[in-house]
CSV table of C-alpha atoms in Angstrom, one decimal:
chain,number,residue,atom,x,y,z
A,1,MET,CA,26.3,1.3,-16.5
A,2,LYS,CA,25.7,1.7,-20.2
A,3,THR,CA,22.8,4.1,-20.9
A,4,GLN,CA,20.9,5.6,-23.8
A,5,ALA,CA,18.4,8.3,-24.3
A,6,LEU,CA,14.8,7.2,-24.5
A,7,SER,CA,13.1,7.4,-27.9
A,8,GLY,CA,10.7,10.1,-26.7
A,9,ALA,CA,13.6,12.6,-25.9
A,10,PRO,CA,13.5,15.8,-28.0
A,11,ASP,CA,16.2,16.4,-30.6
A,12,GLY,CA,19.4,17.8,-29.2
A,13,LEU,CA,19.0,16.0,-25.8
A,14,SER,CA,20.3,12.6,-26.9
A,15,ALA,CA,23.6,13.2,-25.1
A,16,LEU,CA,21.8,13.3,-21.7
A,17,ARG,CA,21.8,10.1,-19.8
A,18,PRO,CA,18.3,9.2,-18.8
A,19,ASP,CA,19.4,6.6,-16.1
A,20,ALA,CA,21.3,9.4,-14.3
A,21,ILE,CA,18.3,11.8,-14.6
A,22,TYR,CA,15.9,9.2,-13.1
A,23,ARG,CA,18.4,8.4,-10.4
A,24,ARG,CA,18.0,12.0,-9.3
A,25,VAL,CA,14.3,11.7,-9.5
A,26,HIS,CA,14.5,8.5,-7.3
A,27,LEU,CA,16.6,10.2,-4.7
A,28,ARG,CA,14.4,13.3,-4.5
A,29,LEU,CA,11.0,11.7,-4.4
A,30,LEU,CA,11.1,8.2,-3.2
A,31,PRO,CA,12.8,8.4,0.2
A,32,LEU,CA,10.1,10.9,1.4
A,33,LEU,CA,7.2,9.0,-0.1
A,34,PHE,CA,8.7,5.8,1.3
A,35,ILE,CA,8.9,7.1,4.9
A,36,CYS,CA,5.4,8.5,4.6
A,37,TYR,CA,4.0,5.1,3.6
A,38,ILE,CA,5.7,3.5,6.5
A,39,ALA,CA,4.0,5.9,8.8
A,40,ALA,CA,0.7,5.4,7.1
A,41,TYR,CA,0.9,1.7,7.2
A,42,LEU,CA,1.9,1.6,10.9
A,43,ASP,CA,-1.1,3.8,11.8
A,44,ARG,CA,-3.4,1.5,9.8
A,45,VAL,CA,-2.3,-1.9,11.1
A,46,ASN,CA,-0.9,-1.2,14.6
A,47,VAL,CA,-4.3,-2.4,16.0
A,48,GLY,CA,-3.0,-5.9,15.2
A,49,PHE,CA,-0.3,-5.5,17.9
A,50,ALA,CA,-2.4,-3.3,20.2
A,51,LYS,CA,-4.9,-6.3,20.2
A,52,LEU,CA,-2.4,-8.3,22.3
A,53,GLN,CA,-3.2,-5.9,25.3
A,54,MET,CA,-6.1,-3.8,24.1
A,55,GLN,CA,-8.6,-6.6,23.7
A,56,ALA,CA,-8.3,-7.8,27.3
A,57,SER,CA,-8.0,-4.3,28.7
A,58,LEU,CA,-11.3,-3.2,27.1
A,59,GLY,CA,-13.1,-6.5,27.0
A,60,PHE,CA,-13.4,-6.6,23.2
A,61,SER,CA,-14.4,-9.9,21.6
A,62,ASP,CA,-12.7,-11.2,18.4
A,63,SER,CA,-15.7,-10.1,16.3
A,64,VAL,CA,-15.6,-6.6,17.9
A,65,TYR,CA,-11.9,-6.4,17.2
A,66,GLY,CA,-12.3,-7.7,13.6
A,67,LEU,CA,-15.1,-5.2,12.9
A,68,GLY,CA,-13.1,-2.3,14.4
A,69,ALA,CA,-10.0,-3.2,12.5
A,70,GLY,CA,-11.9,-3.5,9.2
A,71,ILE,CA,-14.3,-0.6,9.5
A,72,PHE,CA,-11.4,1.6,8.6
A,73,PHE,CA,-11.8,0.5,5.0
A,74,ILE,CA,-15.5,1.6,4.8
A,75,GLY,CA,-14.4,5.2,5.4
A,76,TYR,CA,-11.5,4.6,3.0
A,77,PHE,CA,-13.8,3.2,0.3
A,78,LEU,CA,-16.3,6.1,0.5
A,79,PHE,CA,-13.8,8.9,0.3
A,80,GLU,CA,-11.1,7.3,-2.0
A,81,VAL,CA,-12.3,8.4,-5.4
A,82,PRO,CA,-13.2,12.0,-4.4
A,83,SER,CA,-9.9,12.3,-2.6
A,84,ASN,CA,-7.8,11.2,-5.6
A,85,LEU,CA,-9.7,13.5,-8.0
A,86,TRP,CA,-9.1,16.4,-5.7
A,87,LEU,CA,-5.4,15.5,-5.5
A,88,HIS,CA,-5.2,15.6,-9.3
A,89,ARG,CA,-6.7,19.0,-9.3
A,90,VAL,CA,-5.0,20.8,-6.4
A,91,GLY,CA,-1.7,19.0,-6.4
A,92,ALA,CA,0.0,16.2,-4.5
A,93,ARG,CA,1.9,18.5,-2.2
A,94,ARG,CA,-1.1,20.1,-0.6
A,95,TRP,CA,-3.3,17.1,-0.5
A,96,ILE,CA,-0.9,14.5,0.8
A,97,ALA,CA,0.2,17.0,3.5
A,98,ARG,CA,-3.5,17.4,4.5
A,99,ILE,CA,-4.0,13.6,4.6
A,100,MET,CA,-1.0,12.9,6.7
A,101,VAL,CA,-1.6,15.6,9.4
A,102,SER,CA,-5.3,14.5,9.8
A,103,TRP,CA,-4.7,10.8,9.9
A,104,GLY,CA,-1.8,11.2,12.4
A,105,LEU,CA,-4.0,13.2,14.8
A,106,LEU,CA,-6.8,10.6,14.5
A,107,SER,CA,-4.3,7.7,15.1
A,108,VAL,CA,-3.1,9.4,18.3
A,109,GLY,CA,-6.7,9.8,19.3
A,110,THR,CA,-7.2,6.0,19.2
A,111,MET,CA,-5.3,5.9,22.5
A,112,PHE,CA,-8.4,7.3,24.2
A,113,VAL,CA,-10.8,4.6,23.0
A,114,ASN,CA,-12.9,3.2,25.8
A,115,SER,CA,-15.8,1.4,24.2
A,116,PRO,CA,-16.6,-0.6,21.0
A,117,MET,CA,-18.5,2.5,19.5
A,118,SER,CA,-15.6,4.9,20.1
A,119,PHE,CA,-13.3,2.2,18.5
A,120,TYR,CA,-15.5,2.0,15.5
A,121,VAL,CA,-15.9,5.7,15.0
A,122,LEU,CA,-12.2,6.5,15.3
A,123,ARG,CA,-11.3,3.7,12.9
A,124,PHE,CA,-13.9,4.9,10.4
A,125,LEU,CA,-12.6,8.5,10.6
A,126,LEU,CA,-9.0,7.3,10.2
A,127,GLY,CA,-10.0,5.5,7.0
A,128,ALA,CA,-11.7,8.6,5.7
A,129,ALA,CA,-8.7,10.8,6.6
A,130,GLU,CA,-6.2,8.5,4.9
A,131,ALA,CA,-8.3,7.9,1.7
A,132,GLY,CA,-6.3,9.1,-1.3
A,133,PHE,CA,-2.8,8.7,0.1
A,134,PHE,CA,-1.9,5.4,-1.6
A,135,PRO,CA,-3.7,5.9,-4.9
A,136,GLY,CA,-2.5,9.5,-4.9
A,137,VAL,CA,1.1,8.4,-4.7
A,138,ILE,CA,0.6,5.8,-7.4
A,139,LEU,CA,-1.0,8.5,-9.6
A,140,TYR,CA,1.8,10.9,-8.7
A,141,LEU,CA,4.4,8.4,-9.9
A,142,THR,CA,2.8,8.5,-13.4
A,143,TYR,CA,3.7,12.2,-13.5
A,144,TRP,CA,7.4,11.4,-13.2
A,145,TYR,CA,8.0,7.9,-14.6
A,146,PRO,CA,7.2,6.3,-18.0
A,147,ALA,CA,5.7,2.8,-18.0
A,148,GLU,CA,9.1,1.0,-18.6
A,149,ARG,CA,10.5,2.6,-15.4
A,150,ARG,CA,7.4,2.6,-13.2
A,151,SER,CA,7.4,-0.9,-11.8
A,152,ARG,CA,10.8,-0.5,-10.2
A,153,ALA,CA,9.9,2.9,-8.9
A,154,THR,CA,6.6,1.5,-7.5
A,155,SER,CA,8.4,-1.4,-5.9
A,156,LEU,CA,10.7,1.0,-4.1
A,157,PHE,CA,7.7,2.9,-2.8
A,158,LEU,CA,5.8,-0.3,-1.9
A,159,SER,CA,8.8,-1.7,-0.1
A,160,ALA,CA,7.7,0.5,2.7
A,161,LEU,CA,5.1,-2.1,3.4
A,162,ALA,CA,7.9,-4.6,4.2
A,163,PHE,CA,9.9,-2.1,6.2
A,164,ALA,CA,6.8,-1.2,8.1
A,165,GLY,CA,6.5,-4.9,9.0
A,166,ILE,CA,10.2,-5.1,9.8
A,167,LEU,CA,10.1,-2.0,12.0
A,168,GLY,CA,6.6,-2.1,13.2
A,169,GLY,CA,6.7,-5.6,14.9
A,170,PRO,CA,9.8,-5.1,17.0
A,171,SER,CA,8.9,-1.4,17.9
A,172,ALA,CA,5.4,-2.3,18.8
A,173,GLY,CA,6.6,-5.3,20.9
A,174,TRP,CA,9.1,-3.0,22.7
A,175,ILE,CA,6.5,-0.3,23.4
A,176,LEU,CA,3.9,-2.9,24.6
A,177,HIS,CA,6.6,-4.6,26.8
A,178,ASN,CA,8.4,-1.6,28.2
A,179,LEU,CA,5.9,1.2,28.5
A,180,GLN,CA,3.0,-0.7,30.1
A,181,GLY,CA,1.9,1.4,33.0
A,182,VAL,CA,4.2,4.4,32.4
A,183,ARG,CA,2.5,7.6,33.5
A,184,GLY,CA,-0.6,5.6,34.1
A,185,TRP,CA,-1.1,4.7,30.4
A,186,GLN,CA,-1.1,1.2,29.1
A,187,GLY,CA,1.3,-0.1,26.5
A,188,TRP,CA,-1.3,-0.1,23.7
A,189,GLN,CA,-2.1,3.6,24.4
A,190,TRP,CA,1.6,4.5,24.1
A,191,LEU,CA,1.7,2.5,20.8
A,192,PHE,CA,-1.0,4.7,19.2
A,193,LEU,CA,0.7,7.9,20.5
A,194,LEU,CA,4.3,7.1,19.4
A,195,GLN,CA,3.3,5.7,16.0
A,196,GLY,CA,0.8,8.5,15.3
A,197,LEU,CA,2.9,11.6,15.9
A,198,PRO,CA,5.5,11.0,13.1
A,199,SER,CA,2.7,11.3,10.5
A,200,VAL,CA,1.9,14.8,11.6
A,201,VAL,CA,5.5,15.8,11.3
A,202,LEU,CA,5.9,14.2,7.9
A,203,GLY,CA,2.8,16.0,6.7
A,204,LEU,CA,4.6,19.3,7.3
A,205,VAL,CA,7.7,18.0,5.5
A,206,VAL,CA,5.7,17.0,2.5
A,207,TRP,CA,4.2,20.5,2.4
A,208,ARG,CA,7.7,22.0,2.3
A,209,CYS,CA,9.6,19.6,0.1
A,210,LEU,CA,7.3,17.9,-2.5
A,211,ASP,CA,7.0,19.2,-6.1
A,212,ASP,CA,3.7,18.6,-7.9
A,213,ARG,CA,5.0,18.2,-11.4
A,214,VAL,CA,8.2,17.9,-13.4
A,215,GLU,CA,7.9,21.5,-14.6
A,216,GLU,CA,8.3,22.6,-11.0
A,217,ALA,CA,11.5,20.6,-10.3
A,218,ARG,CA,14.2,23.2,-9.9
A,219,TRP,CA,16.6,20.5,-8.7
A,220,LEU,CA,16.6,19.3,-12.3
A,221,SER,CA,18.1,21.3,-15.1
A,222,GLU,CA,15.8,22.6,-17.8
A,223,ALA,CA,17.2,20.1,-20.3
A,224,GLU,CA,16.6,17.3,-17.8
A,225,ARG,CA,13.1,18.4,-17.2
A,226,ARG,CA,12.5,18.3,-20.9
A,227,VAL,CA,13.7,14.7,-21.2
A,228,VAL,CA,11.4,13.6,-18.4
A,229,ALA,CA,8.5,15.6,-19.8
A,230,ALA,CA,9.0,14.1,-23.2
A,231,ASP,CA,9.1,10.5,-21.8
A,232,ILE,CA,5.8,11.2,-19.9
A,233,ALA,CA,4.2,12.7,-23.0
A,234,ARG,CA,5.2,9.7,-25.1
A,235,ASP,CA,3.9,7.3,-22.5
A,236,ALA,CA,0.5,9.1,-22.4
A,237,LYS,CA,-0.2,8.5,-26.1
A,238,GLY,CA,-1.3,4.9,-25.7
A,239,LYS,CA,-3.4,5.5,-22.6
A,240,LEU,CA,-7.2,5.8,-22.3
A,241,HIS,CA,-8.7,9.1,-21.2
A,242,PRO,CA,-12.4,8.4,-20.7
A,243,GLY,CA,-14.7,10.3,-18.3
A,244,LEU,CA,-15.6,9.2,-14.8
A,245,LYS,CA,-18.9,7.7,-16.0
A,246,SER,CA,-17.0,5.6,-18.6
A,247,ILE,CA,-14.5,4.5,-16.0
A,248,LEU,CA,-17.3,3.2,-13.8
A,249,LEU,CA,-18.7,1.2,-16.7
A,250,MET,CA,-15.4,-0.3,-18.0
A,251,PRO,CA,-15.3,-4.1,-17.3
A,252,ARG,CA,-11.5,-4.1,-17.3
A,253,VAL,CA,-11.4,-1.6,-14.4
A,254,TRP,CA,-13.7,-3.8,-12.3
A,255,LEU,CA,-11.7,-6.9,-13.2
A,256,LEU,CA,-8.6,-5.1,-11.9
A,257,ALA,CA,-10.5,-4.0,-8.8
A,258,LEU,CA,-11.5,-7.6,-8.1
A,259,ILE,CA,-8.0,-8.8,-8.6
A,260,TYR,CA,-6.7,-6.2,-6.2
A,261,PHE,CA,-9.4,-7.1,-3.7
A,262,ALA,CA,-7.9,-10.7,-3.7
A,263,LEU,CA,-4.3,-9.5,-3.3
A,264,VAL,CA,-5.2,-7.1,-0.5
A,265,ALA,CA,-7.0,-9.9,1.3
A,266,GLY,CA,-3.6,-11.6,1.6
A,267,VAL,CA,-1.9,-8.4,2.8
A,268,TYR,CA,-4.3,-7.7,5.6
A,269,CYS,CA,-4.7,-11.3,6.6
A,270,LEU,CA,-0.9,-11.2,7.2
A,271,SER,CA,-0.9,-7.8,8.8
A,272,PHE,CA,-3.7,-8.2,11.2
A,273,TRP,CA,-3.4,-11.8,12.1
A,274,SER,CA,0.3,-12.7,11.9
A,275,PRO,CA,0.9,-11.6,15.5
A,276,SER,CA,-2.0,-13.7,16.7
A,277,LEU,CA,-0.9,-16.7,14.6
A,278,ILE,CA,2.7,-16.5,16.0
A,279,ALA,CA,1.3,-16.2,19.6
A,280,ALA,CA,-1.0,-19.2,19.0
A,281,ALA,CA,2.0,-21.3,17.8
A,282,GLY,CA,3.5,-21.0,21.3
A,283,VAL,CA,5.3,-17.7,21.4
A,284,LYS,CA,3.9,-15.9,24.5
A,285,ASP,CA,6.1,-12.9,25.1
A,286,VAL,CA,4.9,-9.8,23.2
A,287,LEU,CA,8.4,-8.6,22.5
A,288,GLN,CA,9.3,-12.0,20.9
A,289,VAL,CA,6.1,-11.9,18.9
A,290,GLY,CA,7.0,-8.5,17.6
A,291,LEU,CA,10.5,-9.6,16.6
A,292,LEU,CA,9.4,-12.8,14.9
A,293,SER,CA,6.7,-11.0,13.0
A,294,ALA,CA,9.4,-8.9,11.3
A,295,VAL,CA,11.0,-12.0,9.6
A,296,PRO,CA,8.4,-12.5,6.9
A,297,TRP,CA,8.5,-8.8,5.9
A,298,LEU,CA,12.3,-8.9,5.7
A,299,ALA,CA,12.1,-11.8,3.3
A,300,GLY,CA,9.4,-9.9,1.3
A,301,LEU,CA,11.8,-7.1,0.3
A,302,PRO,CA,14.0,-9.0,-2.1
A,303,ALA,CA,11.0,-10.9,-3.5
A,304,MET,CA,9.3,-7.6,-4.4
A,305,PHE,CA,12.4,-6.1,-6.0
A,306,LEU,CA,13.2,-9.2,-8.0
A,307,ALA,CA,9.6,-9.5,-9.3
A,308,ALA,CA,9.4,-5.9,-10.3
A,309,ARG,CA,12.8,-6.0,-12.1
A,310,SER,CA,11.8,-9.2,-13.9
A,311,ALA,CA,8.4,-7.7,-14.9
A,312,ASP,CA,10.0,-4.5,-16.3
A,313,ARG,CA,12.5,-6.5,-18.3
A,314,ARG,CA,10.2,-9.1,-19.7
A,315,GLY,CA,6.9,-7.2,-19.8
A,316,ARG,CA,4.7,-10.1,-18.9
A,317,LEU,CA,3.0,-8.4,-15.9
A,318,PRO,CA,-0.1,-10.7,-15.5
A,319,LEU,CA,2.0,-13.8,-15.4
A,320,HIS,CA,4.4,-12.4,-12.9
A,321,CYS,CA,1.5,-11.2,-10.7
A,322,ALA,CA,-0.4,-14.5,-10.9
A,323,LEU,CA,2.6,-16.6,-10.0
A,324,ALA,CA,3.5,-14.4,-7.0
A,325,ALA,CA,-0.1,-14.5,-5.7
A,326,ALA,CA,-0.3,-18.3,-6.0
A,327,ILE,CA,2.9,-18.6,-4.0
A,328,GLY,CA,1.3,-16.3,-1.4
A,329,ALA,CA,-1.8,-18.5,-1.2
A,330,ALA,CA,0.3,-21.6,-0.7
A,331,GLY,CA,2.3,-20.0,2.1
A,332,LEU,CA,-0.9,-19.0,4.0
A,333,GLY,CA,-2.1,-22.6,3.7
A,334,PHE,CA,1.2,-24.0,4.9
A,335,SER,CA,1.2,-21.6,7.9
A,336,VAL,CA,-2.1,-22.9,9.3
A,337,ILE,CA,-1.3,-26.6,8.5
A,338,PHE,CA,1.6,-26.3,10.9
A,339,ASP,CA,0.0,-23.7,13.2
A,340,ASP,CA,1.0,-25.6,16.3
A,341,HIS,CA,4.7,-25.4,15.5
A,342,ALA,CA,6.2,-22.0,15.7
A,343,VAL,CA,9.1,-22.5,13.3
A,344,TRP,CA,7.1,-24.1,10.5
A,345,ALA,CA,4.2,-21.6,10.9
A,346,LEU,CA,6.8,-18.8,10.6
A,347,VAL,CA,8.1,-20.4,7.4
A,348,GLY,CA,4.6,-20.5,5.9
A,349,LEU,CA,4.0,-16.8,6.9
A,350,THR,CA,7.4,-15.9,5.3
A,351,VAL,CA,6.6,-17.6,2.0
A,352,ALA,CA,3.1,-16.0,2.0
A,353,THR,CA,4.5,-12.6,2.6
A,354,MET,CA,7.1,-13.0,-0.2
A,355,GLY,CA,4.4,-14.0,-2.6
A,356,VAL,CA,1.9,-11.3,-1.7
A,357,MET,CA,4.6,-8.5,-1.6
A,358,ALA,CA,6.0,-9.6,-5.0
A,359,SER,CA,2.5,-9.3,-6.6
A,360,LEU,CA,1.8,-5.7,-5.6
A,361,PRO,CA,4.2,-3.6,-7.6
A,362,VAL,CA,3.7,-5.8,-10.7
A,363,PHE,CA,-0.1,-5.4,-10.4
A,364,TRP,CA,0.1,-1.6,-10.3
A,365,GLY,CA,2.0,-1.7,-13.6
A,366,LEU,CA,-1.3,-2.7,-15.2
A,367,PRO,CA,-3.8,0.1,-14.4
A,368,THR,CA,-1.1,2.9,-14.5
A,369,ALA,CA,-0.2,1.8,-18.1
A,370,LEU,CA,-3.8,1.7,-19.2
A,371,MET,CA,-5.1,5.1,-18.1
A,372,GLY,CA,-3.9,8.7,-18.0
A,373,GLY,CA,-4.9,12.1,-16.6
A,374,GLU,CA,-8.2,12.4,-14.6
A,375,ALA,CA,-9.1,8.9,-15.8
A,376,ALA,CA,-6.1,7.5,-14.0
A,377,ALA,CA,-7.0,9.5,-10.9
A,378,ALA,CA,-10.5,8.0,-10.8
A,379,GLY,CA,-9.6,4.5,-12.1
A,380,ILE,CA,-6.6,4.0,-9.7
A,381,ALA,CA,-8.7,5.3,-6.8
A,382,LEU,CA,-11.7,3.1,-7.7
A,383,ILE,CA,-9.4,0.0,-8.0
A,384,ASN,CA,-7.7,0.7,-4.7
A,385,SER,CA,-10.8,1.6,-2.8
A,386,PHE,CA,-12.7,-1.5,-3.9
A,387,GLY,CA,-9.6,-3.6,-3.4
A,388,ASN,CA,-9.2,-2.3,0.1
A,389,LEU,CA,-12.7,-3.3,1.1
A,390,SER,CA,-11.0,-6.7,1.6
A,391,GLY,CA,-9.2,-5.0,4.4
A,392,PHE,CA,-12.6,-4.7,6.0
A,393,CYS,CA,-13.8,-8.2,5.0
A,394,ALA,CA,-10.7,-10.3,5.7
A,395,PRO,CA,-10.1,-9.3,9.4
A,396,MET,CA,-13.8,-9.4,10.2
A,397,LEU,CA,-14.2,-12.8,8.5
A,398,VAL,CA,-11.2,-14.3,10.3
A,399,GLY,CA,-12.5,-12.8,13.6
A,400,LEU,CA,-16.0,-14.2,13.2
A,401,ILE,CA,-14.8,-17.7,12.1
A,402,LYS,CA,-12.3,-17.8,15.0
A,403,GLU,CA,-15.0,-16.8,17.5
A,404,ARG,CA,-17.3,-19.6,16.2
A,405,THR,CA,-14.6,-22.3,15.7
A,406,GLN,CA,-12.1,-21.2,18.4
A,407,ALA,CA,-9.4,-21.5,15.7
A,408,SER,CA,-7.8,-19.0,13.3
A,409,ALA,CA,-7.0,-21.7,10.6
A,410,PRO,CA,-10.4,-21.8,8.8
A,411,GLY,CA,-10.5,-18.0,8.3
A,412,VAL,CA,-6.9,-17.8,7.1
A,413,ILE,CA,-7.6,-20.7,4.7
A,414,CYS,CA,-10.5,-18.7,3.3
A,415,CYS,CA,-8.1,-15.8,2.7
A,416,ALA,CA,-5.7,-18.1,0.9
A,417,PHE,CA,-8.5,-19.3,-1.5
A,418,VAL,CA,-9.4,-15.6,-2.2
A,419,LEU,CA,-5.7,-15.0,-3.0
A,420,LEU,CA,-5.6,-18.0,-5.3
A,421,LEU,CA,-8.7,-16.7,-7.1
A,422,GLY,CA,-7.0,-13.5,-7.7
A,423,ALA,CA,-4.0,-15.4,-9.2
A,424,LEU,CA,-6.4,-17.0,-11.7
A,425,LEU,CA,-8.2,-13.8,-12.6
A,426,VAL,CA,-5.0,-11.8,-13.2
A,427,LEU,CA,-4.2,-14.0,-16.1
A,428,ARG,CA,-7.2,-12.4,-17.8
A,429,ALA,CA,-6.1,-8.9,-17.0
A,430,PRO,CA,-5.7,-6.5,-20.0
A,431,THR,CA,-2.2,-5.9,-21.1
A,432,VAL,CA,-0.7,-2.6,-22.2
A,433,ALA,CA,-0.6,-3.7,-25.8
A,434,ASN,CA,-4.4,-4.6,-25.7
A,435,ALA,CA,-5.2,-1.2,-24.2
A,436,ALA,CA,-3.2,0.6,-26.9
A,437,LYS,CA,-5.2,-1.2,-29.6
A,438,VAL,CA,-8.5,-0.3,-27.9
A,439,ALA,CA,-7.4,3.4,-27.6
A,440,LYS,CA,-6.4,3.4,-31.2
A,441,VAL,CA,-9.7,2.0,-32.4
A,442,SER,CA,-11.7,4.5,-30.2
A,443,ARG,CA,-9.9,7.4,-31.8
A,444,THR,CA,-10.6,6.3,-35.4
């Protein structure tokens, strides 16, 4: 591949090949972060599969399940901004390791739930423990990648969502099907145990292997570290660096938070209710439900990479994000129109997943290009925490509507409309060029 040094590289380093340097950064950082996010996402959404046995076993109604699934995000919301600010101060290695060990132990603890209240408490604590992981990694990537390389790096990290769906469905189905009654435990209890323990182990790996900043990366030569540091310094010049109070008062930050709320509504509608929608379409065996639920996430992978690559090359991030979100909304609508036919319902879920997954890495190119330093830590956490409140609202809304109408379709349609609203709002999102103009004016 033909490569050239970036314009921000110091004199005397132009002979270094930036593409080769960033490939080394990819290989060192992204596989570990990728695996950690798979573990995080499985621990967050495995209640969607546990529901297939857990609800009947404990006598939970759809509204109890929806509230328990969603209350995770209340704890997440309350602790997100403080957690990300703390990560910025003490370093990603220590803080991400702490997050993973604590949430892994709490996820395992969910196997001992025996009442609605214990379900609510553990889900809330799980959200509080995990708060800061996702925005922390998004912030962490800004320490290593300039804007023109970040969408692709973010898409590689976010592809863990799709892999979690690909691996989580079949593995959850296998556990529920084959471990039911083993050693006196039910399948859903084994599910929480076996998907929670890896997070604890990965937390210890993060503590051992992750480097906080480029300056600490002994696996890069000094010259290579200088190239990356120069790129990051150049990238930081056009960013905003307001204080926390200013961040809270910035309309563009709240617009981005509202857009992300809409996108996440689509993600969690798919994550929590896809197994139930597939089962309602006529697939009764839990192992088959798990296998079929992996299909949409498998299709979401290439959609995510293609969207990120196109956005990095063309730079029109709002348009790419809006188009992907609109496709996701259309797929959700299609899935419930044909909710009595398994094949067509699965086609709709697949299109929806492709659209939603493609929108996410492109979206995160917007706030990470607009803010830097502690402002980025607070702004990214605020956007993510507010956006993830839809993880509380969407499952609970669908659960309540299903309980009253005896059908999942109306609730899923509501989520589709929210996703479509996000597609419209993202067209008004600030661009990097606009942010640079604002920053220039504010400094004069």
